[in-house]
Coordinates of C-alpha atoms in Angstrom, one line a residue:
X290 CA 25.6 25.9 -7.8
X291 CA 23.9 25.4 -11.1
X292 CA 22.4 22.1 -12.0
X293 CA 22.1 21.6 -16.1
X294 CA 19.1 19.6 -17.1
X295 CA 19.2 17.5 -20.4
X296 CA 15.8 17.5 -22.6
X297 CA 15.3 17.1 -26.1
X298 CA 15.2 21.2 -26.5
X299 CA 17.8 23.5 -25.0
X300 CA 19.5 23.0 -22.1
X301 CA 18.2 24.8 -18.7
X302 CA 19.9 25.5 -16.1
X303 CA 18.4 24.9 -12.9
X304 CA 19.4 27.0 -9.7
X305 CA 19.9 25.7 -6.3
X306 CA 16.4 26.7 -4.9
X307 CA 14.9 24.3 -7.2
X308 CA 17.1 21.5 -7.1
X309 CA 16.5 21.6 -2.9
X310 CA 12.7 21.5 -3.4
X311 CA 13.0 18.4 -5.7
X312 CA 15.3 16.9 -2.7
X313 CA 12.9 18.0 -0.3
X314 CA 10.2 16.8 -2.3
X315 CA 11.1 13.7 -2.4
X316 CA 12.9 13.5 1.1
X317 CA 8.6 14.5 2.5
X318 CA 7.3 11.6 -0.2
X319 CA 9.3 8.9 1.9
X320 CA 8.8 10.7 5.3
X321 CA 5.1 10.5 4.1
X322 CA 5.7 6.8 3.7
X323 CA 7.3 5.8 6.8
X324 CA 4.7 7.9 8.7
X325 CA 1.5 5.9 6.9
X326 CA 3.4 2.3 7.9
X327 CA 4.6 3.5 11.2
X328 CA 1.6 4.8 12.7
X329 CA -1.5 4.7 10.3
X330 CA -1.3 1.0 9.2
X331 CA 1.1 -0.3 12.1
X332 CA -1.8 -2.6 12.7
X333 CA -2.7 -3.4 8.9
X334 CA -3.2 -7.0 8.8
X335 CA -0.4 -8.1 6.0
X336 CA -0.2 -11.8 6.6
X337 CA 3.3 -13.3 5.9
X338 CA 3.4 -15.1 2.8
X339 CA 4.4 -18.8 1.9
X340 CA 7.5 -19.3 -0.3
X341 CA 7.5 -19.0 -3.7
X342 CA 7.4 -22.9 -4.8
X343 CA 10.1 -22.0 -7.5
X344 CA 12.2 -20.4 -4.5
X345 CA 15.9 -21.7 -4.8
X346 CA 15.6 -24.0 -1.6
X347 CA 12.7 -25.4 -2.8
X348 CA 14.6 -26.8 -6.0
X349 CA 14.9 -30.7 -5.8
X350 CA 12.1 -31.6 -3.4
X351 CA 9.2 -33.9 -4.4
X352 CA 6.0 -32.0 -4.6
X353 CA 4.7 -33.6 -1.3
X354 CA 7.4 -32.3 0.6
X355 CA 7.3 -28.9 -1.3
X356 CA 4.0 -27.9 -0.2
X357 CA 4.8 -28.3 3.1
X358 CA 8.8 -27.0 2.9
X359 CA 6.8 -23.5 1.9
X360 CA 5.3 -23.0 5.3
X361 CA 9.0 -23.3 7.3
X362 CA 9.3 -19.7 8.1
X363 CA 6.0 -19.8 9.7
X364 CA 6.8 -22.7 11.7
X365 CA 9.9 -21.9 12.8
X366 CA 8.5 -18.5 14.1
X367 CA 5.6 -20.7 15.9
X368 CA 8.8 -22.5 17.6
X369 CA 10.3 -19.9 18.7
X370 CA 7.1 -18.4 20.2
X371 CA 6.5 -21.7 21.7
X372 CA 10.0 -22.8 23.1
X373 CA 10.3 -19.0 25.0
X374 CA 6.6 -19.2 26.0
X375 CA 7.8 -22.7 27.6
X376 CA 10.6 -22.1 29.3
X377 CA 9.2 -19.3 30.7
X378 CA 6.4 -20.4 32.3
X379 CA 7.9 -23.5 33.5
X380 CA 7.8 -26.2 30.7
X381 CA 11.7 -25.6 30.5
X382 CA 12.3 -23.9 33.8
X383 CA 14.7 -25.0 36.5
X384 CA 14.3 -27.7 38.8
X385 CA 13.1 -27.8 42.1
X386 CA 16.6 -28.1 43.6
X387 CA 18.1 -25.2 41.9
X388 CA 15.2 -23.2 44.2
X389 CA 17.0 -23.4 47.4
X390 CA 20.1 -21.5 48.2
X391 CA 23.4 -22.3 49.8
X392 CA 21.8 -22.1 53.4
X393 CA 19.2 -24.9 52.5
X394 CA 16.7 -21.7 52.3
X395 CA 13.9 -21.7 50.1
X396 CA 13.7 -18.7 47.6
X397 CA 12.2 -19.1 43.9
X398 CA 14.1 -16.8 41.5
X399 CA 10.6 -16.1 40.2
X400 CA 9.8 -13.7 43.3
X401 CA 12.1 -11.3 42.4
X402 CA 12.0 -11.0 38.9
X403 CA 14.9 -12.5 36.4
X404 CA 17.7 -13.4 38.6
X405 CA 19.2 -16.7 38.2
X406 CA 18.3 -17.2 34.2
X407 CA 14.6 -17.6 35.3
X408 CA 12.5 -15.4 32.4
X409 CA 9.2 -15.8 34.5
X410 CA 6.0 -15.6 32.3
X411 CA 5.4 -11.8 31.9
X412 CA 8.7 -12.0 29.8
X413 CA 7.7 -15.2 28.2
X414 CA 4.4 -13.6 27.1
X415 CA 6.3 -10.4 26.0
X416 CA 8.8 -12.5 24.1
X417 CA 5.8 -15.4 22.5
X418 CA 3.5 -12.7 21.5
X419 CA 5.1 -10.5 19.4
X420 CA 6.3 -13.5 17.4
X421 CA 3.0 -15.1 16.7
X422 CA 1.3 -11.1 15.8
X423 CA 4.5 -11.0 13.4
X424 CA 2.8 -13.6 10.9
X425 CA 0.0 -10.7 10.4
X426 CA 0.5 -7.7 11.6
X427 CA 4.4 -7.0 11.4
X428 CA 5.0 -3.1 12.7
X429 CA 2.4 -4.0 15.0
X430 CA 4.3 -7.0 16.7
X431 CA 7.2 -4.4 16.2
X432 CA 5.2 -2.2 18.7
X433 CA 4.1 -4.5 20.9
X434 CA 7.6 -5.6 21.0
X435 CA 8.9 -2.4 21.9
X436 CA 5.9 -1.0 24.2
X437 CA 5.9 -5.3 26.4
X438 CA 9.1 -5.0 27.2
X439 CA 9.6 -1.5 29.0
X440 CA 6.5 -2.1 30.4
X441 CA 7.9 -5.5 32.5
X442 CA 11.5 -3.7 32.5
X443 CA 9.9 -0.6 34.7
X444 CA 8.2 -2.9 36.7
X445 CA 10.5 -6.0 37.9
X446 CA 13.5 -5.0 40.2
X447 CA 15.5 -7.6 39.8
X448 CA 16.6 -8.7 35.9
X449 CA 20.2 -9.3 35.9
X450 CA 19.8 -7.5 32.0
X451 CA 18.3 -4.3 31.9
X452 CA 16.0 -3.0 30.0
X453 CA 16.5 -6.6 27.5
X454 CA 16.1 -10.1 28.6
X455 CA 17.2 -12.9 26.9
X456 CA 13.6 -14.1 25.5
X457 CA 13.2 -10.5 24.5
X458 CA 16.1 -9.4 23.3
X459 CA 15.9 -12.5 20.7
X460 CA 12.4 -11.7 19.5
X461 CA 12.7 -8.1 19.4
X462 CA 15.3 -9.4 16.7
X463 CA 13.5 -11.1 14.8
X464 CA 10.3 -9.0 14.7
X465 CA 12.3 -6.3 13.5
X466 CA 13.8 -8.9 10.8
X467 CA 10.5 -10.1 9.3
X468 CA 9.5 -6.1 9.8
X469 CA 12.1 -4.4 7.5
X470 CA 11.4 -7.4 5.0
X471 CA 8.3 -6.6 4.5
X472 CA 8.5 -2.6 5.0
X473 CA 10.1 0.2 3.0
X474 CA 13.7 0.9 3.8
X475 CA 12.5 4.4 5.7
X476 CA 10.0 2.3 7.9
X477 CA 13.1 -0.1 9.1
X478 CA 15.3 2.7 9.5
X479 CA 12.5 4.5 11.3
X480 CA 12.0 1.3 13.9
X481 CA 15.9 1.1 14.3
X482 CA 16.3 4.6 15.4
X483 CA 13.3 4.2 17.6
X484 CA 14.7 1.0 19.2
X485 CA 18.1 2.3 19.8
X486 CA 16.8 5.6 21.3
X487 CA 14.2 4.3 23.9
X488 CA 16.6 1.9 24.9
X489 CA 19.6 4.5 25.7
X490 CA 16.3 6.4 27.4
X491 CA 15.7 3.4 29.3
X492 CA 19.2 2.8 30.4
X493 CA 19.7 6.7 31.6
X494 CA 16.6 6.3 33.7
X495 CA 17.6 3.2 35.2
X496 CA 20.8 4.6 37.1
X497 CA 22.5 1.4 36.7
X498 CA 26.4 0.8 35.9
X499 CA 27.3 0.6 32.3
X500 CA 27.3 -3.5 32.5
X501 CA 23.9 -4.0 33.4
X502 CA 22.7 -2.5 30.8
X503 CA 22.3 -3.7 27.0
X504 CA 21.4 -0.8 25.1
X505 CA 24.3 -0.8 23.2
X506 CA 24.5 -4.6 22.2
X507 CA 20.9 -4.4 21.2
X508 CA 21.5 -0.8 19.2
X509 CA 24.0 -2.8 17.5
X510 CA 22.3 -5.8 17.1
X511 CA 19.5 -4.5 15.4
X512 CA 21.6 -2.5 13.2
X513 CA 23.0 -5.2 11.9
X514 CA 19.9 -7.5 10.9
X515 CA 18.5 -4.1 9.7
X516 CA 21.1 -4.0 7.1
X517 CA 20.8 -7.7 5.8
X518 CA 17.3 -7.4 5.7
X519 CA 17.6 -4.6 3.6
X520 CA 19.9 -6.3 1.1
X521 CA 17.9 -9.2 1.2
X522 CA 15.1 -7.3 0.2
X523 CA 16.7 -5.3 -2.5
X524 CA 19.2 -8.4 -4.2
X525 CA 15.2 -9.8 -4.0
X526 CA 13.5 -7.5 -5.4
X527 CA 16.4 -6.9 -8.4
X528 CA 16.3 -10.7 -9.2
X529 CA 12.4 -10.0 -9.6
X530 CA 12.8 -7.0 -12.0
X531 CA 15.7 -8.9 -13.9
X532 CA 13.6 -11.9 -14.3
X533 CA 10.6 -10.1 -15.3
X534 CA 12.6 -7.9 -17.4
X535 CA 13.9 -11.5 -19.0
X536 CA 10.4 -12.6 -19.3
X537 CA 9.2 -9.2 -21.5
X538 CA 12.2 -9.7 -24.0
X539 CA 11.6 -13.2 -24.2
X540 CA 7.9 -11.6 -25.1
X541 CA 8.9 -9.0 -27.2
X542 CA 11.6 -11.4 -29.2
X543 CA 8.7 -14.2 -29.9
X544 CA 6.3 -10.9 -30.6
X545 CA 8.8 -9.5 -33.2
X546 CA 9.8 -13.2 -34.4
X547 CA 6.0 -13.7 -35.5
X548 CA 5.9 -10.5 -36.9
X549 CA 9.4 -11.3 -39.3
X550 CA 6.9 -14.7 -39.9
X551 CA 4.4 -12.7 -41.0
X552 CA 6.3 -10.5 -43.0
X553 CA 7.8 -12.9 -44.8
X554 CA 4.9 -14.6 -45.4
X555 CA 3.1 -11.4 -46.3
X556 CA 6.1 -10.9 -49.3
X557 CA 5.9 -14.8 -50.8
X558 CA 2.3 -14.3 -51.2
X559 CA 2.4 -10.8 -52.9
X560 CA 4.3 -12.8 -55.6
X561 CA 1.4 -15.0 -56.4
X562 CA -1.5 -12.3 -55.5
X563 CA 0.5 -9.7 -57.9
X564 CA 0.9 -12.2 -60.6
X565 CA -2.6 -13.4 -60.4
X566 CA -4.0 -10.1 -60.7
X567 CA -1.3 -9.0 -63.5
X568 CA -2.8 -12.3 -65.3
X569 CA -6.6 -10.9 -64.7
X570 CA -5.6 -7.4 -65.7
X571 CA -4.4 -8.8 -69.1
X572 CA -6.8 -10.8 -69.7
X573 CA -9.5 -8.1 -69.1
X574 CA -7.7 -6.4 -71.6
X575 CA -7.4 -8.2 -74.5
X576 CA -10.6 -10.4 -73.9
X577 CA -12.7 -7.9 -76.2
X578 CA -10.4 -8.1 -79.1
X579 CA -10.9 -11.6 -79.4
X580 CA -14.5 -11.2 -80.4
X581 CA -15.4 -10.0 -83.3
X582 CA -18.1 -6.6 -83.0
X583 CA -17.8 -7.4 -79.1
X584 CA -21.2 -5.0 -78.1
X585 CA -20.2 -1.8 -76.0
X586 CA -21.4 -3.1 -72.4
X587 CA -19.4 -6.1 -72.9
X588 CA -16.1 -3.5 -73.5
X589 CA -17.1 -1.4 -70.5
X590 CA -17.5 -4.3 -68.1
X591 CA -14.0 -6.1 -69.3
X592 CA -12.6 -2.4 -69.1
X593 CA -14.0 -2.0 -65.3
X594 CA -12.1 -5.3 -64.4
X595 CA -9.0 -4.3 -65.7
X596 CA -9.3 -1.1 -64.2
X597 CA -10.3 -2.6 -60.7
X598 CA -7.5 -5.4 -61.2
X599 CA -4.9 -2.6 -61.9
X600 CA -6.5 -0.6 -58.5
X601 CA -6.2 -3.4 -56.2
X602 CA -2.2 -4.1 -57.7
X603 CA -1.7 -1.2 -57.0
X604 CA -2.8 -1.1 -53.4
X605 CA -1.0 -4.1 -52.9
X606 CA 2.2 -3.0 -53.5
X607 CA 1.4 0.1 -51.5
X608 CA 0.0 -2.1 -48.5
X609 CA 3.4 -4.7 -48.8
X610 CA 5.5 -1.2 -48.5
X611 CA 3.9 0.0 -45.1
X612 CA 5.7 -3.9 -44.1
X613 CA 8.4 -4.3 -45.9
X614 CA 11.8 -4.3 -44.3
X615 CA 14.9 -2.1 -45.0
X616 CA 17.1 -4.9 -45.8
X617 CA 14.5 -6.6 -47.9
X618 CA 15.6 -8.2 -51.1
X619 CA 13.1 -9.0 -53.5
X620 CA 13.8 -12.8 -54.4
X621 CA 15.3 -13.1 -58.5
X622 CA 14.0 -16.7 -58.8
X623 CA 10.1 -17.9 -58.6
X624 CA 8.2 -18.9 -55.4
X625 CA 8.8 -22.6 -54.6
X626 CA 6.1 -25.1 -55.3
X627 CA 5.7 -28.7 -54.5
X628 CA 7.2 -29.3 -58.0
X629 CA 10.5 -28.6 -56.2
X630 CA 10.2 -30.6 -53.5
X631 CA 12.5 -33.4 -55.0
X632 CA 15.1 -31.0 -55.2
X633 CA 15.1 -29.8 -51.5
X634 CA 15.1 -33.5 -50.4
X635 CA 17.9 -34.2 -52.9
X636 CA 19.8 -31.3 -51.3
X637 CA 18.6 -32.4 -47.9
X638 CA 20.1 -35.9 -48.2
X639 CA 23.4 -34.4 -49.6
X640 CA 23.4 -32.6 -46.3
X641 CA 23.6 -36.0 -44.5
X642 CA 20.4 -36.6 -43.9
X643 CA 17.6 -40.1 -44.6
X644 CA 14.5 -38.6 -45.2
X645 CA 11.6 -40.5 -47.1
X646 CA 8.4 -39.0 -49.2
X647 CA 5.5 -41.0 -49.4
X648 CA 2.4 -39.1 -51.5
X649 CA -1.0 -40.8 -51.7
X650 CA -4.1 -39.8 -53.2
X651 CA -4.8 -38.3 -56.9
X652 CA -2.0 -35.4 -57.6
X653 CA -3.4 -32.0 -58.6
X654 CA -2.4 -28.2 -59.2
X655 CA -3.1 -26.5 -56.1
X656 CA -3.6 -22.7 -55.5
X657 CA -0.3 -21.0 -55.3
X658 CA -0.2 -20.1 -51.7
X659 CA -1.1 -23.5 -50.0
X660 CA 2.0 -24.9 -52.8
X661 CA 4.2 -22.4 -51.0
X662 CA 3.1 -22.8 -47.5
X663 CA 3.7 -26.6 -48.2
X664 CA 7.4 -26.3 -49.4
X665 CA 8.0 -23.9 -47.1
X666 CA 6.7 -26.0 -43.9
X667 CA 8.6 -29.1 -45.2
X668 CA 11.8 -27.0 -45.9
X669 CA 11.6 -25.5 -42.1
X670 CA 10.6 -29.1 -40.2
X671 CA 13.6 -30.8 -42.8
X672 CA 16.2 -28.2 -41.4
X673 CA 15.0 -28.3 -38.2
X674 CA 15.8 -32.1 -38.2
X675 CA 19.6 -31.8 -39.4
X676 CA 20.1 -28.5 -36.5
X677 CA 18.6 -30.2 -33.5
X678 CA 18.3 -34.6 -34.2
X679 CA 21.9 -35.5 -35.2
X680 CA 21.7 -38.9 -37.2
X681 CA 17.9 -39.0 -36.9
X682 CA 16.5 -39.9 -40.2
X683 CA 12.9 -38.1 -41.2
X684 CA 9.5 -39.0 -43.2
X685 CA 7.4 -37.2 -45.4
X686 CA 3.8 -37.9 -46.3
X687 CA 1.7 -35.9 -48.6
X688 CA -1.6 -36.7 -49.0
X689 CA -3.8 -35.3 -51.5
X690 CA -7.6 -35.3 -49.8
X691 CA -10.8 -33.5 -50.5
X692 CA -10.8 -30.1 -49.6
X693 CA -6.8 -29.3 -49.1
X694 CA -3.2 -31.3 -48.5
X695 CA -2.5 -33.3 -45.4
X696 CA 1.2 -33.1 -44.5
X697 CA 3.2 -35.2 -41.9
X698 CA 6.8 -35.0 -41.2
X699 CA 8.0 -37.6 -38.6
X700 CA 11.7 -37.8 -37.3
X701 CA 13.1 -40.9 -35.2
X702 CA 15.4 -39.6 -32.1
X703 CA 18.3 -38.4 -32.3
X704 CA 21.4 -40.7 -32.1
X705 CA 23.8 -38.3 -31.4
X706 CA 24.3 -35.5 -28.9
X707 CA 21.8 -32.9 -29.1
X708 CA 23.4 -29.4 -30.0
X709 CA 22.7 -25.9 -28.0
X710 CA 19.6 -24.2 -29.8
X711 CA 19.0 -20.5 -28.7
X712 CA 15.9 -19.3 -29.8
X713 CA 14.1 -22.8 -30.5
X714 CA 10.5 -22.5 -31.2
X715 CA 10.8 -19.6 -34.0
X716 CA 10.3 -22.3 -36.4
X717 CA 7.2 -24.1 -35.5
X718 CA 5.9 -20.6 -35.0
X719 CA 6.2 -19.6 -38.6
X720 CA 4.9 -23.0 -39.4
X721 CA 1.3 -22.2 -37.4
X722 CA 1.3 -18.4 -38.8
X723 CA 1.8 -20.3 -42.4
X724 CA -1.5 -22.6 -41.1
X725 CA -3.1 -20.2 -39.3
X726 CA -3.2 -17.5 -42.8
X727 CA -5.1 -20.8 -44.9
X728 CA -7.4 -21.3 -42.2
X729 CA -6.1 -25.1 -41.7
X730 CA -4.5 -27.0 -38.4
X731 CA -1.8 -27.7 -37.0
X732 CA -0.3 -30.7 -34.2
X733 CA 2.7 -30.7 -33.3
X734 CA 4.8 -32.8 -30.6
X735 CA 7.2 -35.8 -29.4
X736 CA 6.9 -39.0 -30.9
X737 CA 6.4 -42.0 -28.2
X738 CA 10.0 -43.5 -29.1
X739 CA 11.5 -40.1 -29.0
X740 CA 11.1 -38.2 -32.2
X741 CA 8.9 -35.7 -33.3
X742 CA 6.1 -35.4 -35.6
X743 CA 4.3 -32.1 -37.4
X744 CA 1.0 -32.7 -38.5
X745 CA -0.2 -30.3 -41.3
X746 CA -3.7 -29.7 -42.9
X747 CA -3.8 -26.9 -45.5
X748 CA -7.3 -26.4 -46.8
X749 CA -8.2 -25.1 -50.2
X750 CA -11.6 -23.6 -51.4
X751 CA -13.5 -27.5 -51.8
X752 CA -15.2 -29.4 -48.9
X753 CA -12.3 -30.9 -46.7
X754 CA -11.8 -34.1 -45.0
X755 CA -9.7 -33.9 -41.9
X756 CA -6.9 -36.6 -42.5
X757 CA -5.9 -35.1 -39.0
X758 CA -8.9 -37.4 -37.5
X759 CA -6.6 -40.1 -38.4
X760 CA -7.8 -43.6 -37.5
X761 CA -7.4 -46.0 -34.4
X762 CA -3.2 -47.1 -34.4
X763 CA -2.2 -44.3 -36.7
X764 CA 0.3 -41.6 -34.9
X765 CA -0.9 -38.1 -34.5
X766 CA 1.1 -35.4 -32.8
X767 CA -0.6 -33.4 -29.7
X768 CA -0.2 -29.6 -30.0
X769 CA 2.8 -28.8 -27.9
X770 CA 2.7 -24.9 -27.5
X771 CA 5.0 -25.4 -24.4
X772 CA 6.7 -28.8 -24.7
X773 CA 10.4 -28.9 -25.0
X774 CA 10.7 -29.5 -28.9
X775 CA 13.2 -32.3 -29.7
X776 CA 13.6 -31.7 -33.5
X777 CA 11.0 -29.6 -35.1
X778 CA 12.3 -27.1 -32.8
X779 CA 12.8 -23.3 -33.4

């Protein structure tokens, strides 16, 4: 048999002896596995853990009743322990009556072991233990289990089952449950085997007739809740990779969305850096020919800043290509500036939608980039609006204040239904990245009757005021980083 191996370089074929050392290998990795849970850490203390709070039962309950619903496997295994520790040592035994035989003769079932139903409290203790050492040491209780029961099997005469009571038989069960659960799949195989085998050992040593024994019912038994604990464990353990698999692309989509933000952002602004730095370039340039006998260090130093200005143009473009995507399409038209903003309101309103600009304070050119970061965070909160607050109308204020431009979109609620948004929160994101790049602030979050309001503070090079401070009765948005977004919302 030859076994072809795929790489990135030529195929190689490999023979049989290797591919039964890999098997091997790996079949001595797990054996090495089962033999360290079996036997080394048998006794590790491995308490058994709450359940989750998100679990799927727990879904529904008020939080009072949560924290408590998340200890029920523990105190059902406590209950268990308790009722077969009861009834055997007489808190549910038999009556009085049920002690004397047909003759009127007093015999207690307890004198001669487990005839009648009677467990007795060796068995009792044999069947309570191993329940209660479950909760922290598993494959120990597992042991005990095993080691308890023989050990009162090869010493009472009389059990009517043989070599599992009752009491016994339904805790070995359930130790061996909670065992494989929290075990490797070699460990629960391992215990199965070693329960099945000691108890056809202890049913050929007994001599007794084929129906006394329960070998065979417990060898079955087991098997079963071995197998549905190993599904369990493995449909638990893929909903854990799938969910955490969910969470890292949810990671890696917002990751890459911010760096699209960025990107994009990183192209509107090479537009104004290039064509500021054109402007200085050209100006350096013909500066000294508008003086007449302009001296020679007054040359040199205009010809060093045209030189510098055509350097770092240079580098910028080379910079914006290390970012720039394949599909990218440099735009024909000028970068948007408040100057437009009319026009995106106008087209806005066409679009269905009552929106409302207020602008207070003295109007004056601002640098480029903080124009364009405006329009483009009132362009992104105005579509945001028509996508996710049907029949919601929205307000714009721009206020003009020392030190930058405060902006404030507010939309009502939504009268209509509320559409299906995949991928909501993309928006506000670019929004903050916008912020973030002119070192201003950001709030954004619901409105007390429903709406949603973006609070915007892009500073400029002068001393700024911070309009976001705003005064006793005036609205202002808490940053919502992981509130459900209403409008303003991808």
């Amino acid at each position: 048999m030859r076994v072809i191996e795929s790489t990135g370089k030529a195929p190689r074929i490999r023979g049989e002896f290797e591919v039964i050392r890999d098997g091997w290998r790996l079949v001595s990795l797990r054996t090495d596995t089962t033999r360290r849970e079996l036997f080394k850490e048998a006794f590790a203390l491995t308490p058994l853990p709450a359940l989750p709070s998100d679990a799927p039962v727990m879904r529904g309950l008020r939080p009072a009743v949560r924290r408590v619903a998340v200890w029920l496997p523990h105190m059902a295994i406590v209950a268990l322990a308790a009722y077969l520790f009861g009834r055997g040592s007489g808190w549910y035994g038999i009556g009085d009556s049920e002690y004397y035989d047909a003759f009127g003769d007093y015999e207690p079932h307890y004198m001669s072991g487990l005839e009648g139903g009677h467990m007795g409290l060796p068995v009792s203790l044999a069947a309570a233990l191993p329940l209660l050492l479950v909760l922290f040491r598993p494959v120990g209780a597992w042991w005990l289990s095993l080691v308890a029961c023989f050990a009162i099997a090869a010493t009472v005469s009389g059990a009517d089952d043989w070599p599992w009571a009752d009491a016994t038989f339904v805790s070995h069960l359930v130790v061996l449950t909670i065992a494989a659960l929290r075990r490797s799949v070699g460990t629960a195989v391992a215990m199965w085997l070693l329960t099945a085998l000691c108890s056809f050992v202890a049913s050929w040593l007994s001599l007794r007739p084929l129906e006394e024994v329960n070998a065979l019912q417990m060898t079955v038994a087991s098997a079963v809740v071995i197998a549905v604990a190993v599904s369990v464990r493995g449909w638990t353990a893929a909903s854990r990779r799938a969910e955490a698999s969910g969470a890292l692309t949810a990671e890696e989509r917002s990751r890459r969305t911010r760096l699209e933000k960025r990107t994009s952002i990183a192209h509107e602004l090479h537009d104004v850096v290039a064509h500021h730095m054109s402007v200085i370039a050209i100006q350096a340039e013909a500066a000294p020919y508008r003086v007449a006998n302009p001296p020679p260090e007054l040359t040199a130093s205009f010809a060093t800043i045209r030189e510098n200005a055509i350097a770092a143009l240079a580098e910028l473009r080379r910079v914006l290509g290390v970012v720039r995507t394949e599909d990218y399409e440099a735009p024909s038209a000028p970068q948007p500036t408040l100057a437009d903003l009319d026009r995106l309101l106008g087209n806005v309103r066409d679009a269905g939608l009552t929106v409302e600009k207020t602008v207070t304070g003295a109007r004056r050119e601002l640098p480029q980039g903080v124009e364009l970061s405006a329009y483009r965070i009132v362009q992104e909160a105005l579509s945001n609006v028509l996508r996710h607050a049907p029949g919601a109308s929205a307000k714009i204020e721009l206020s003009y204040v020392l030190g930058g431009l405060a902006l404030r979109i507010v939309n009502e609620a939504p009268t209509g239904e509320r559409p299906p948004s995949p991928g909501a929160g993309q928006g506000v994101t670019g929004m903050r990245e916008r912020v973030a790049m002119l070192g201003g602030r950001m709030t954004a979050g619901d409105t007390p009757d429903g709406g949603y309001e973006v609070a915007v503070l892009l500073l400029t090079d002068e001393p700024a005021d911070d309009p976001l401070d705003a005064p006793a009765g005036a609205p202002v948005a808490e940053p919502a980083h992981d509130s459900p977004e209403k409008a303003v919302g991808t």
